[in-house]
Coordinates of C-alpha atoms in Angstrom, one line a residue:
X1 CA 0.0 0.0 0.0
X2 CA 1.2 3.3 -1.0
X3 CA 2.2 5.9 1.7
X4 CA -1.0 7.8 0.2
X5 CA -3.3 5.2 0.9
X6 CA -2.0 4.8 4.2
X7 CA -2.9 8.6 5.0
X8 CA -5.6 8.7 3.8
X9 CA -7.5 5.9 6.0
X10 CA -5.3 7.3 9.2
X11 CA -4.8 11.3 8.4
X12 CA -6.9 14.2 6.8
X13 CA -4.7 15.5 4.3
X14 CA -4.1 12.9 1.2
X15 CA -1.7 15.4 -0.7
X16 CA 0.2 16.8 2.2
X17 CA 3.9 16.8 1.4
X18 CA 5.9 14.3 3.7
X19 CA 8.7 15.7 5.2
X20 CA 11.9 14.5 6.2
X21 CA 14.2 16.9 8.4
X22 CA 17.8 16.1 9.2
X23 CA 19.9 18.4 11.6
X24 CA 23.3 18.7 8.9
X25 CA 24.6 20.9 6.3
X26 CA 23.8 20.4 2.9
X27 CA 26.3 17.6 1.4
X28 CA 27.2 15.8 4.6
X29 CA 26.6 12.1 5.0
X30 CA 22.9 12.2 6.6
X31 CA 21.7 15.1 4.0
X32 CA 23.0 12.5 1.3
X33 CA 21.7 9.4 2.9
X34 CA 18.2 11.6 3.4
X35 CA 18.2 12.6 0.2
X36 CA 18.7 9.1 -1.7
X37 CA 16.2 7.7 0.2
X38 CA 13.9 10.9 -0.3
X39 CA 14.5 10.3 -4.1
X40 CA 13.1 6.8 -4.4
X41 CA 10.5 7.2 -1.8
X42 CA 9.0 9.8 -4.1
X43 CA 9.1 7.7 -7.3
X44 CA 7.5 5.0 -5.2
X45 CA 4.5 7.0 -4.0
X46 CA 1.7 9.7 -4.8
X47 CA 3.3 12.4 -2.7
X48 CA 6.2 14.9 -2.7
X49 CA 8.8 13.9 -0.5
X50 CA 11.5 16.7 0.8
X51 CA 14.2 17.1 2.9
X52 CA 15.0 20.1 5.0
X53 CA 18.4 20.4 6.8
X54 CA 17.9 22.2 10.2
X55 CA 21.2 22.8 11.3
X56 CA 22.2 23.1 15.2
X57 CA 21.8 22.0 18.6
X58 CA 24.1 18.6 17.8
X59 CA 22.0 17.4 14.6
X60 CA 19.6 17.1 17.0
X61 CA 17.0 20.1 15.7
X62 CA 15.1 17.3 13.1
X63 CA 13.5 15.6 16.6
X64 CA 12.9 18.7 18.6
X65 CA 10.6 19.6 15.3
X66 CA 9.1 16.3 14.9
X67 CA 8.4 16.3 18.9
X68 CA 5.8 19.5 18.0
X69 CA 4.6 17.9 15.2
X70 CA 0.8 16.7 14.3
X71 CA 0.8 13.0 15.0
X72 CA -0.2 12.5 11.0
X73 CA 2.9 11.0 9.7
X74 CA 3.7 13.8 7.3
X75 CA 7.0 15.4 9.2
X76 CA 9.6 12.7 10.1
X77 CA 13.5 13.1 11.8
X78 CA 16.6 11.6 10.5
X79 CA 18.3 11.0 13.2
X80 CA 22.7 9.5 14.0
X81 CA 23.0 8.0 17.0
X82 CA 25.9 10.2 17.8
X83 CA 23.7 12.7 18.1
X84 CA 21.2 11.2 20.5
X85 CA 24.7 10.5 22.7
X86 CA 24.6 13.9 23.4
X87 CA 21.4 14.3 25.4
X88 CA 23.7 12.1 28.0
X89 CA 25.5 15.1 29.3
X90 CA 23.4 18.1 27.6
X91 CA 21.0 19.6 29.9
X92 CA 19.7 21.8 27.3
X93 CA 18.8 18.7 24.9
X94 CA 15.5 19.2 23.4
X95 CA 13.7 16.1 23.5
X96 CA 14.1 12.5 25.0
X97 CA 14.3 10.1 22.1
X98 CA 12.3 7.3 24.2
X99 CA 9.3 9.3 25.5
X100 CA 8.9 12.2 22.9
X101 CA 9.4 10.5 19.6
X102 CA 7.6 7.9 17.5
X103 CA 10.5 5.2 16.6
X104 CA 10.0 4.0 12.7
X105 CA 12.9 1.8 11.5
X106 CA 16.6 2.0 11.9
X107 CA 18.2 2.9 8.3
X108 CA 21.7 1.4 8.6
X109 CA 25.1 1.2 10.7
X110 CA 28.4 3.3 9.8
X111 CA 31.4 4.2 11.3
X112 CA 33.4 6.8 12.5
X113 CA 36.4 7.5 10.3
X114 CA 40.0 9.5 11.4
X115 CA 40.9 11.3 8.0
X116 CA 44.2 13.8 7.2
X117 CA 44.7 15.8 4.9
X118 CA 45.9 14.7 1.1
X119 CA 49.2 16.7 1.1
X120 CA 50.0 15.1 4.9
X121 CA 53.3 12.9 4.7
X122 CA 51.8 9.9 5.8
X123 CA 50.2 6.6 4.5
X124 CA 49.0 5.2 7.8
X125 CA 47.7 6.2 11.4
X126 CA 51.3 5.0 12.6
X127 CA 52.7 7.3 10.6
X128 CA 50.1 10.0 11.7
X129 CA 51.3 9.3 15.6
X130 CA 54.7 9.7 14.6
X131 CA 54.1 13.3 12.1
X132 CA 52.3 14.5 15.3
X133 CA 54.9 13.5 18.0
X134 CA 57.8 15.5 15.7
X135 CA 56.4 18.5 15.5
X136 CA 54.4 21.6 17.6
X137 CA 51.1 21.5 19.1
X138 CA 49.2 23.0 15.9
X139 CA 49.5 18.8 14.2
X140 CA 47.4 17.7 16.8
X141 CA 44.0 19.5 16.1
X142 CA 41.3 17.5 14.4
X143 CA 38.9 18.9 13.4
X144 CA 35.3 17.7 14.4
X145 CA 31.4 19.1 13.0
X146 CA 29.6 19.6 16.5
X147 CA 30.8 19.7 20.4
X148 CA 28.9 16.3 21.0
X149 CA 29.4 14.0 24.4
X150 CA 30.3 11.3 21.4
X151 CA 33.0 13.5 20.0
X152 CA 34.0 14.0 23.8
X153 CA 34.6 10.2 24.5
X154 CA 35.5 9.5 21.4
X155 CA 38.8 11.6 21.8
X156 CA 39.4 10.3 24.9
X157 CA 39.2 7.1 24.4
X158 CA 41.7 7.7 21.1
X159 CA 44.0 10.0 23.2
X160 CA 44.1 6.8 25.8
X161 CA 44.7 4.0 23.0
X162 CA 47.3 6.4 21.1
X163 CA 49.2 7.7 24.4
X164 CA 49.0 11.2 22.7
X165 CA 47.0 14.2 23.5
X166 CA 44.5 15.3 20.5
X167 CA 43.1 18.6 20.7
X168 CA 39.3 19.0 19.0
X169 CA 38.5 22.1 16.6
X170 CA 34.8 22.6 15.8
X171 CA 33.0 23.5 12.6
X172 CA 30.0 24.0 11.4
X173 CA 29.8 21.0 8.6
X174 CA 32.1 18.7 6.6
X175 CA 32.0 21.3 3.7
X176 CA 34.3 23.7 6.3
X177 CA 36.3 20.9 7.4
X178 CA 37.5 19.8 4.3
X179 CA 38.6 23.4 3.0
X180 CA 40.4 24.3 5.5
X181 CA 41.8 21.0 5.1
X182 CA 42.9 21.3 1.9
X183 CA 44.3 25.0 2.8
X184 CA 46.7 23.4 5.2
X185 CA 45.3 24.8 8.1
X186 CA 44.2 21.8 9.9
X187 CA 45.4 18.5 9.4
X188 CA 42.7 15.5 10.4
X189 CA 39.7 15.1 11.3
X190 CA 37.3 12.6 12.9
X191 CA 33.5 12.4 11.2
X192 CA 31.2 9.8 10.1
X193 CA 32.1 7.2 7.6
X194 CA 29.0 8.5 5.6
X195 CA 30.2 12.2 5.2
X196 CA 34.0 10.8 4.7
X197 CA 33.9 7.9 2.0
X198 CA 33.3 9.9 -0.5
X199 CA 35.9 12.7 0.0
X200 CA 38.2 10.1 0.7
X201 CA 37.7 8.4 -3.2
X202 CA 37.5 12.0 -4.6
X203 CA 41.1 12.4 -2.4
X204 CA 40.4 15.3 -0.8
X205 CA 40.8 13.4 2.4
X206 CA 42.7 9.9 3.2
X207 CA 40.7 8.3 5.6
X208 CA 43.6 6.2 7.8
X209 CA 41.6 4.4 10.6
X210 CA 37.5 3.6 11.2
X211 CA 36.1 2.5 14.1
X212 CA 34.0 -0.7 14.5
X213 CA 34.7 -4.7 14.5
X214 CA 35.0 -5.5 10.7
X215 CA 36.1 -3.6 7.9
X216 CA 33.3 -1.9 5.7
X217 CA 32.9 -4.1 2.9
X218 CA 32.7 -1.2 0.4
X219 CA 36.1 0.2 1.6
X220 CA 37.9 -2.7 2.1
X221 CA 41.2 -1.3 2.2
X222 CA 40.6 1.1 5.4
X223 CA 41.6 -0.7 8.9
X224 CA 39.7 -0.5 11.6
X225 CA 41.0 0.5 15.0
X226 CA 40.6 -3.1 16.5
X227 CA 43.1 -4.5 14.2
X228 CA 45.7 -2.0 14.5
X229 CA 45.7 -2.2 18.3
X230 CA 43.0 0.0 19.8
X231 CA 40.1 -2.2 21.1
X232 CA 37.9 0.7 22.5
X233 CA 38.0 2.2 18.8
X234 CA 35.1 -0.7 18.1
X235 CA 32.0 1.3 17.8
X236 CA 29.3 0.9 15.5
X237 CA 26.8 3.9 15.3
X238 CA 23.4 4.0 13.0
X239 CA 21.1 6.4 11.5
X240 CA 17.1 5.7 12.0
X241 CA 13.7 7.7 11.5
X242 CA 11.5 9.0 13.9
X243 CA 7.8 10.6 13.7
X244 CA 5.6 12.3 15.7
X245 CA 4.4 11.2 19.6
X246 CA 1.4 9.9 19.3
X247 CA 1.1 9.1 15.7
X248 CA -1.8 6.1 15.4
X249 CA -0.2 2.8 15.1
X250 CA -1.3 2.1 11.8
X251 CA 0.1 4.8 10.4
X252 CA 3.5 3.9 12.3
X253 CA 3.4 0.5 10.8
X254 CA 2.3 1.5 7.2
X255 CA 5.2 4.2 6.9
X256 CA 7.5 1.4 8.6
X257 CA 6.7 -0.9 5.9
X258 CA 7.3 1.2 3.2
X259 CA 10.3 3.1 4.5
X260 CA 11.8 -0.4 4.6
X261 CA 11.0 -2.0 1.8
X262 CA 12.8 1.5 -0.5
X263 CA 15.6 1.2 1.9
X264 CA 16.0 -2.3 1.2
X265 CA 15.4 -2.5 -2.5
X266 CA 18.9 -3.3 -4.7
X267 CA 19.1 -0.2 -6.3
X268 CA 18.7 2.0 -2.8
X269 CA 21.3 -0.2 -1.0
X270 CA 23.6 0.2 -3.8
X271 CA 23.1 3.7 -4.2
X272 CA 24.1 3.8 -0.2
X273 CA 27.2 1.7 -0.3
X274 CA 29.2 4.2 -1.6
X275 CA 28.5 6.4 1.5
X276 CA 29.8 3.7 3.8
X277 CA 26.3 3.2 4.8
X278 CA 25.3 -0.4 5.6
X279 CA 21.4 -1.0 5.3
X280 CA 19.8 -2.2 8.4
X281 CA 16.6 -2.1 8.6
X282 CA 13.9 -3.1 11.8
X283 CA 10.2 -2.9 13.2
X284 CA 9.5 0.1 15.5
X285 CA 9.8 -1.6 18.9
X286 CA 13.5 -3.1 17.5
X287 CA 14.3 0.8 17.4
X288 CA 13.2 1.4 20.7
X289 CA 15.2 -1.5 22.3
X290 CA 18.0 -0.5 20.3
X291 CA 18.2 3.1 21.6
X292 CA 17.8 1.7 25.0
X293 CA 21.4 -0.7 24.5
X294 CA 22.8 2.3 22.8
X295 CA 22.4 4.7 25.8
X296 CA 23.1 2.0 28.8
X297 CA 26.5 1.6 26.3
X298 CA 27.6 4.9 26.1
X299 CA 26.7 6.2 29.7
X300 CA 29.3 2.8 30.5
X301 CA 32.1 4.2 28.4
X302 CA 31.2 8.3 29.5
X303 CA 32.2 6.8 33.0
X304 CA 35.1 4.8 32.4
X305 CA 36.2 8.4 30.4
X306 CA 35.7 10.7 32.8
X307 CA 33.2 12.4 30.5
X308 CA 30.7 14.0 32.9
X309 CA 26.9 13.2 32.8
X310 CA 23.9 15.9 32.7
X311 CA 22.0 15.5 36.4

């Protein structure tokens, strides 16, 4: 049954656009994951389907918006898991993603890459320790696209497994990053596999470590921090989408049908590969158990970090 069909047994509005907000720049990994699966949801249904970046606040903007929203399906948030970290130790994060969100389906797992810059003298992140140790203070900053608790532990946990002393940068997007990456004034950085991979192929970055317990299978050249000696580099993070509280169950399950079988047709999965995204799709209560393991995991590693919690 087409999404249409679907709202107009459950909602009022048969041609209302659907709406799909993510909390990123234009051109980063989750605006281009959005946007391919925007693109073949809309050739698969009766409606227009768009995608509105609302930048800030973490990424996390796309759920305080959907948290507002009219319970009819029509406005749903793209969400990264490394974003809902941050509610952890924010006391200012805008929703909680258990009580004031709809869960739809997870969308797929990706990692977290460590990138330099092209023109850096090194081929490996042994070499990168050893550029950084012979050298001033100015090699280690890495740049990073948001001040998140996940960014936080992250750099702690690297700093620990690497016995040197990293020092995060923050900008507003990848698109910043990788400029004043190529003008020599910053040499790595640490962002999502999704936003990296394709940088990395166009060699405007050289991705030289990714987190997670197996390579990617699309990128299988990249190491993963695991096999090069640093077991707490073995996260896995995800992207997922979210509607309105209180949207009627039907309308939950008809959007969570559809939303998976685009994701999971050939041509989408291929089409998301290349971003370092693997598909993984679930049911809505999968979702909710999911985010559930993924915050009892990262309060664990905040407190073996040091990384204080929000009260």
């Amino acid at each position: 049954m087409l999404l249409g069909s679907a709202y107009g047994q459950v909602g009022r509005d048969r041609e209302k656009d659907l709406r799909i907000f993510v909390g990123f720049e234009p051109g980063g990994g989750a605006d281009q994951v959005a946007r391919t699966i925007a693109s073949q949801l809309q050739r698969r249904t009766s409606r227009r389907v768009i995608v509105e970046n609302r930048t800030g606040q973490f990424g996390a903007v796309p759920g305080e918006l959907v948290k507002k929203a009219p319970p009819d399906g029509a406005e749903l948030a793209l969400l990264s898991s490394t974003t809902l970290v941050s509610r952890l130790a924010s006391k200012t994060f805008p929703f909680d993603p258990a009580k004031d969100l709809a869960p739809i389906t997870k969308i797929g797992n990706f990692a977290i890459a460590f990138a330099v810059a092209p023109q850096l003298p090194v081929d490996t992140f042994k070499d990168y320790l050893a550029w950084i140790q012979e050298g001033d203070d100015q090699r280690r900053r890495i740049a990073v696209s948001s001040n998140t608790t996940f960014v936080e532990v992250l750099n702690v946990l690297l700093s620990r497994s690497t016995r040197q002393r990293l020092e995060p940068v923050y900008f507003r997007g990848i698109t910043a990053i990788l400029s004043e990456m190529r003008d020599g004034k910053i040499p790595a950085t640490v962002n999502t596999m999704t936003s990296l991979l394709p940088p990395h192929r166009g060699r405007r970055a050289r991705i030289l470590l990714a987190t997670g317990t197996r390579r990617l299978s699309t990128a299988p050249n990249i190491p993963i921090g695991p096999e090069l000696g640093y077991p707490s580099l073995d996260m896995e993070e995800w992207f997922a989408f979210f509607a309105a509280p209180g949207t009627p169950a039907p309308l939950v399950a008809q959007l969570n049908n559809r939303l998976r079988s685009v994701i999971a047709d050939r041509e989408v999965t291929e089409l998301l590969k290349p971003l370092g995204l693997e598909v993984d799709t679930g049911e809505p209560d999968e979702l909710a158990k999911l985010i559930e393991a993924h915050r009892q995991t990262w309060q664990l590693r905040m407190a073996t970090t040091g990384v204080a919690a929000a009260n």
